[in-house]
Amino acid sequence: ETGAVLFGKSSVHRMLSNAVSRNEPSDMVDVSKEGFQFYDTWVQTSLVNVTFRNYHWRQRSTSPYNQDRIIVDLDHSDIYKPWGISATRDIRFQDSDPMLTVKRWIRETGASRMFNIVDWDGSLLRHSTCGAFIIGSDIDWWNANEPGVAEGQDCFYRRDMPAWICPRIVGREVVGLDMTLPGLQEELDILTGSDNMLTQANRDLLYIGHIAQFG
């Protein structure tokens, strides 16, 4: 069960996500809970002043898919990628295991590799500082350490997420560039009855399906 999913340019403000209550049906006791799922493209979402309560590690679970997860990513696409569209601030936790804060399934997709969240005050990470952090995916590409970086600004790896985390400093930003090449690149609309649906002959003429530069 997922607590909330939003589309468009949205913000969640002053929300309580409670995984367990006294009204929980008996047939849902062993069902895993998810707090919030960030989307993978064009859906700018910020969580502000949000409390997550009662997310617990299930000791008897034999599958990682049957664990509570507080923050979840959408990772199935190889085309759509989250280009700096997810952010958090003033996040609080009550009776929730830190290892469940961000739980990702590693998949060989662009959306999974380019996963990222900007934690603007360190509260999502439960960090002792009030500085901003960029949470990336598990691949080393997100390790932005360079020679001469000041103490306390080094990126570090969290195996429990798994993700690289870098303090947000000058020169560290998440950006995306979406390129359109007329005549070579087209959107493939596969909805039945759509006026934009491409025939097989049209598809055979397409040599480039989608181009994106992410960095």
Tab-separated table of C-alpha atoms in Angstrom:
chain	number	residue	atom	x	y	z
A	1	GLU	CA	0.000	0.000	0.000
A	2	THR	CA	1.414	3.411	-1.023
A	3	GLY	CA	0.564	6.441	1.084
A	4	ALA	CA	0.587	9.097	-1.634
A	5	VAL	CA	1.528	9.695	-5.287
A	6	LEU	CA	1.107	13.083	-6.997
A	7	PHE	CA	1.335	14.177	-10.632
A	8	GLY	CA	2.207	17.573	-12.113
A	9	LYS	CA	3.959	20.329	-10.160
A	10	SER	CA	2.897	19.641	-6.616
A	11	SER	CA	3.897	19.909	-2.989
A	12	VAL	CA	2.857	17.943	0.043
A	13	HIS	CA	2.742	20.170	3.124
A	14	ARG	CA	1.923	19.223	6.721
A	15	MET	CA	1.210	15.561	6.046
A	16	LEU	CA	1.217	12.620	8.435
A	17	SER	CA	1.914	9.223	6.863
A	18	ASN	CA	1.096	6.563	9.433
A	19	ALA	CA	1.905	2.997	8.410
A	20	VAL	CA	0.095	1.366	11.317
A	21	SER	CA	-2.942	2.402	13.336
A	22	ARG	CA	-5.351	0.742	15.743
A	23	ASN	CA	-7.847	0.443	12.876
A	24	GLU	CA	-5.602	-1.752	10.749
A	25	PRO	CA	-7.565	-4.723	9.349
A	26	SER	CA	-6.267	-8.117	10.416
A	27	ASP	CA	-5.587	-9.142	6.805
A	28	MET	CA	-3.214	-6.169	6.348
A	29	VAL	CA	-0.941	-6.791	9.331
A	30	ASP	CA	1.692	-8.529	7.183
A	31	VAL	CA	1.300	-6.249	4.143
A	32	SER	CA	4.297	-3.982	3.479
A	33	LYS	CA	3.714	-0.226	3.641
A	34	GLU	CA	5.146	2.580	1.479
A	35	GLY	CA	5.101	6.215	2.514
A	36	PHE	CA	5.607	8.232	-0.682
A	37	GLN	CA	6.653	7.456	-4.253
A	38	PHE	CA	8.518	10.057	-6.297
A	39	TYR	CA	7.838	9.948	-10.032
A	40	ASP	CA	10.420	9.581	-12.812
A	41	THR	CA	9.896	12.533	-15.176
A	42	TRP	CA	8.241	15.941	-15.532
A	43	VAL	CA	6.513	15.583	-12.150
A	44	GLN	CA	8.087	18.154	-9.834
A	45	THR	CA	7.226	17.248	-6.259
A	46	SER	CA	8.386	18.569	-2.892
A	47	LEU	CA	7.643	17.148	0.540
A	48	VAL	CA	7.633	19.850	3.227
A	49	ASN	CA	6.810	19.483	6.896
A	50	VAL	CA	5.938	15.796	6.592
A	51	THR	CA	5.971	13.192	9.360
A	52	PHE	CA	6.385	9.469	8.750
A	53	ARG	CA	5.258	7.220	11.590
A	54	ASN	CA	5.417	3.499	12.393
A	55	TYR	CA	7.541	2.143	9.535
A	56	HIS	CA	9.266	-0.959	10.868
A	57	TRP	CA	11.757	-3.561	9.698
A	58	ARG	CA	10.037	-6.930	9.400
A	59	GLN	CA	12.399	-9.422	11.009
A	60	ARG	CA	10.460	-12.479	9.819
A	61	SER	CA	10.225	-11.410	6.208
A	62	THR	CA	11.995	-13.718	3.766
A	63	SER	CA	11.770	-11.277	0.844
A	64	PRO	CA	13.054	-7.687	0.504
A	65	TYR	CA	9.854	-6.934	-1.407
A	66	ASN	CA	7.846	-7.462	1.770
A	67	GLN	CA	9.505	-4.678	3.779
A	68	ASP	CA	8.120	-1.287	4.699
A	69	ARG	CA	9.633	1.552	2.688
A	70	ILE	CA	9.228	5.250	3.459
A	71	ILE	CA	10.512	6.870	0.255
A	72	VAL	CA	10.163	4.880	-2.981
A	73	ASP	CA	11.328	5.694	-6.526
A	74	LEU	CA	9.717	4.906	-9.861
A	75	ASP	CA	12.409	3.047	-11.772
A	76	HIS	CA	10.918	1.017	-14.635
A	77	SER	CA	11.637	3.357	-17.578
A	78	ASP	CA	14.744	3.503	-19.744
A	79	ILE	CA	13.529	6.727	-21.401
A	80	TYR	CA	12.109	8.868	-18.623
A	81	LYS	CA	14.513	10.021	-15.915
A	82	PRO	CA	14.070	12.187	-12.793
A	83	TRP	CA	15.984	15.353	-13.669
A	84	GLY	CA	16.160	17.169	-10.345
A	85	ILE	CA	12.394	17.089	-9.832
A	86	SER	CA	12.207	15.606	-6.309
A	87	ALA	CA	12.909	17.547	-3.127
A	88	THR	CA	12.313	17.359	0.625
A	89	ARG	CA	12.500	19.684	3.647
A	90	ASP	CA	11.436	19.542	7.292
A	91	ILE	CA	10.955	15.770	7.343
A	92	ARG	CA	10.315	14.071	10.689
A	93	PHE	CA	10.186	10.435	11.757
A	94	GLN	CA	8.339	8.847	14.644
A	95	ASP	CA	9.002	5.245	15.602
A	96	SER	CA	10.429	4.462	12.151
A	97	ASP	CA	13.605	2.519	11.342
A	98	PRO	CA	16.318	4.692	9.721
A	99	MET	CA	17.256	1.856	7.322
A	100	LEU	CA	13.814	2.166	5.699
A	101	THR	CA	14.044	5.895	4.913
A	102	VAL	CA	14.959	5.446	1.231
A	103	LYS	CA	14.687	1.942	-0.192
A	104	ARG	CA	15.459	1.360	-3.857
A	105	TRP	CA	15.384	-1.710	-6.072
A	106	ILE	CA	18.472	-1.668	-8.303
A	107	ARG	CA	17.349	-2.116	-11.900
A	108	GLU	CA	19.185	-1.761	-15.213
A	109	THR	CA	17.082	1.186	-16.358
A	110	GLY	CA	17.834	4.847	-16.924
A	111	ALA	CA	15.292	5.906	-14.300
A	112	SER	CA	16.954	3.703	-11.682
A	113	ARG	CA	20.488	4.835	-12.488
A	114	MET	CA	19.513	8.509	-12.558
A	115	PHE	CA	17.400	8.444	-9.388
A	116	ASN	CA	17.930	11.541	-7.244
A	117	ILE	CA	16.379	13.628	-4.475
A	118	VAL	CA	17.539	16.976	-3.105
A	119	ASP	CA	17.260	16.966	0.686
A	120	TRP	CA	17.327	20.717	1.307
A	121	ASP	CA	17.989	20.654	5.049
A	122	GLY	CA	19.347	17.173	5.765
A	123	SER	CA	16.173	16.160	7.596
A	124	LEU	CA	15.345	13.261	5.260
A	125	LEU	CA	18.797	11.824	5.943
A	126	ARG	CA	18.484	12.634	9.661
A	127	HIS	CA	21.797	14.417	9.303
A	128	SER	CA	23.214	16.487	12.133
A	129	THR	CA	23.828	19.513	9.896
A	130	CYS	CA	21.150	21.714	8.346
A	131	GLY	CA	22.819	21.728	4.941
A	132	ALA	CA	21.413	20.439	1.658
A	133	PHE	CA	22.318	17.037	0.212
A	134	ILE	CA	21.923	15.422	-3.199
A	135	ILE	CA	20.864	11.789	-2.910
A	136	GLY	CA	21.773	9.876	-6.062
A	137	SER	CA	21.563	6.255	-7.112
A	138	ASP	CA	23.961	3.417	-6.341
A	139	ILE	CA	26.251	3.838	-9.373
A	140	ASP	CA	29.669	5.467	-8.834
A	141	TRP	CA	28.806	8.152	-11.401
A	142	TRP	CA	27.087	9.963	-8.520
A	143	ASN	CA	30.306	10.104	-6.506
A	144	ALA	CA	31.203	13.750	-7.189
A	145	ASN	CA	34.312	13.852	-5.012
A	146	GLU	CA	37.152	15.907	-6.482
A	147	PRO	CA	40.666	16.776	-5.278
A	148	GLY	CA	40.656	19.776	-2.989
A	149	VAL	CA	37.100	19.371	-1.701
A	150	ALA	CA	36.821	20.913	1.740
A	151	GLU	CA	36.394	18.723	4.816
A	152	GLY	CA	32.784	17.718	5.338
A	153	GLN	CA	31.905	18.116	1.656
A	154	ASP	CA	32.917	14.622	0.548
A	155	CYS	CA	30.317	12.316	-0.953
A	156	PHE	CA	29.568	9.107	0.928
A	157	TYR	CA	27.772	5.852	0.190
A	158	ARG	CA	24.758	4.474	2.060
A	159	ARG	CA	24.438	0.724	1.498
A	160	ASP	CA	21.039	0.535	3.164
A	161	MET	CA	19.425	2.729	0.472
A	162	PRO	CA	21.609	2.019	-1.640
A	163	ALA	CA	22.692	5.491	-2.803
A	164	TRP	CA	25.511	7.989	-3.101
A	165	ILE	CA	24.988	11.151	-1.062
A	166	CYS	CA	26.797	14.421	-1.726
A	167	PRO	CA	26.586	17.713	0.170
A	168	ARG	CA	25.100	20.314	-2.185
A	169	ILE	CA	27.813	22.887	-2.779
A	170	VAL	CA	28.666	25.320	-5.577
A	171	GLY	CA	29.078	23.333	-8.788
A	172	ARG	CA	26.982	20.384	-7.661
A	173	GLU	CA	23.541	20.500	-9.242
A	174	VAL	CA	21.180	18.064	-10.921
A	175	VAL	CA	20.241	19.118	-14.453
A	176	GLY	CA	18.803	17.497	-17.559
A	177	LEU	CA	18.747	18.323	-21.249
A	178	ASP	CA	16.057	16.851	-23.475
A	179	MET	CA	16.835	17.095	-27.194
A	180	THR	CA	14.393	16.914	-30.103
A	181	LEU	CA	15.560	16.094	-33.627
A	182	PRO	CA	12.754	16.761	-36.152
A	183	GLY	CA	12.500	14.039	-38.762
A	184	LEU	CA	14.593	11.593	-36.758
A	185	GLN	CA	12.803	11.449	-33.477
A	186	GLU	CA	9.101	11.043	-32.824
A	187	GLU	CA	6.909	10.216	-29.860
A	188	LEU	CA	5.418	6.734	-30.250
A	189	ASP	CA	1.772	7.097	-29.344
A	190	ILE	CA	0.344	3.614	-28.949
A	191	LEU	CA	-3.075	4.545	-27.582
A	192	THR	CA	-5.866	2.930	-29.540
A	193	GLY	CA	-7.830	5.442	-31.587
A	194	SER	CA	-5.247	8.200	-31.292
A	195	ASP	CA	-4.822	10.479	-34.310
A	196	ASN	CA	-1.068	10.452	-33.635
A	197	MET	CA	-0.668	6.687	-33.766
A	198	LEU	CA	2.229	5.685	-36.018
A	199	THR	CA	1.903	2.915	-38.556
A	200	GLN	CA	4.524	0.192	-38.843
A	201	ALA	CA	5.848	1.921	-41.965
A	202	ASN	CA	6.323	5.112	-39.937
A	203	ARG	CA	8.161	3.244	-37.211
A	204	ASP	CA	10.519	1.649	-39.724
A	205	LEU	CA	11.680	5.148	-40.687
A	206	LEU	CA	12.635	6.080	-37.119
A	207	TYR	CA	16.321	5.547	-36.482
A	208	ILE	CA	16.485	7.474	-33.221
A	209	GLY	CA	13.799	7.001	-30.610
A	210	HIS	CA	14.867	9.221	-27.724
A	211	ILE	CA	17.965	11.229	-26.768
A	212	ALA	CA	18.692	12.664	-23.329
A	213	GLN	CA	21.817	14.149	-21.770
A	214	PHE	CA	21.860	13.897	-17.995
A	215	GLY	CA	24.504	15.262	-15.674
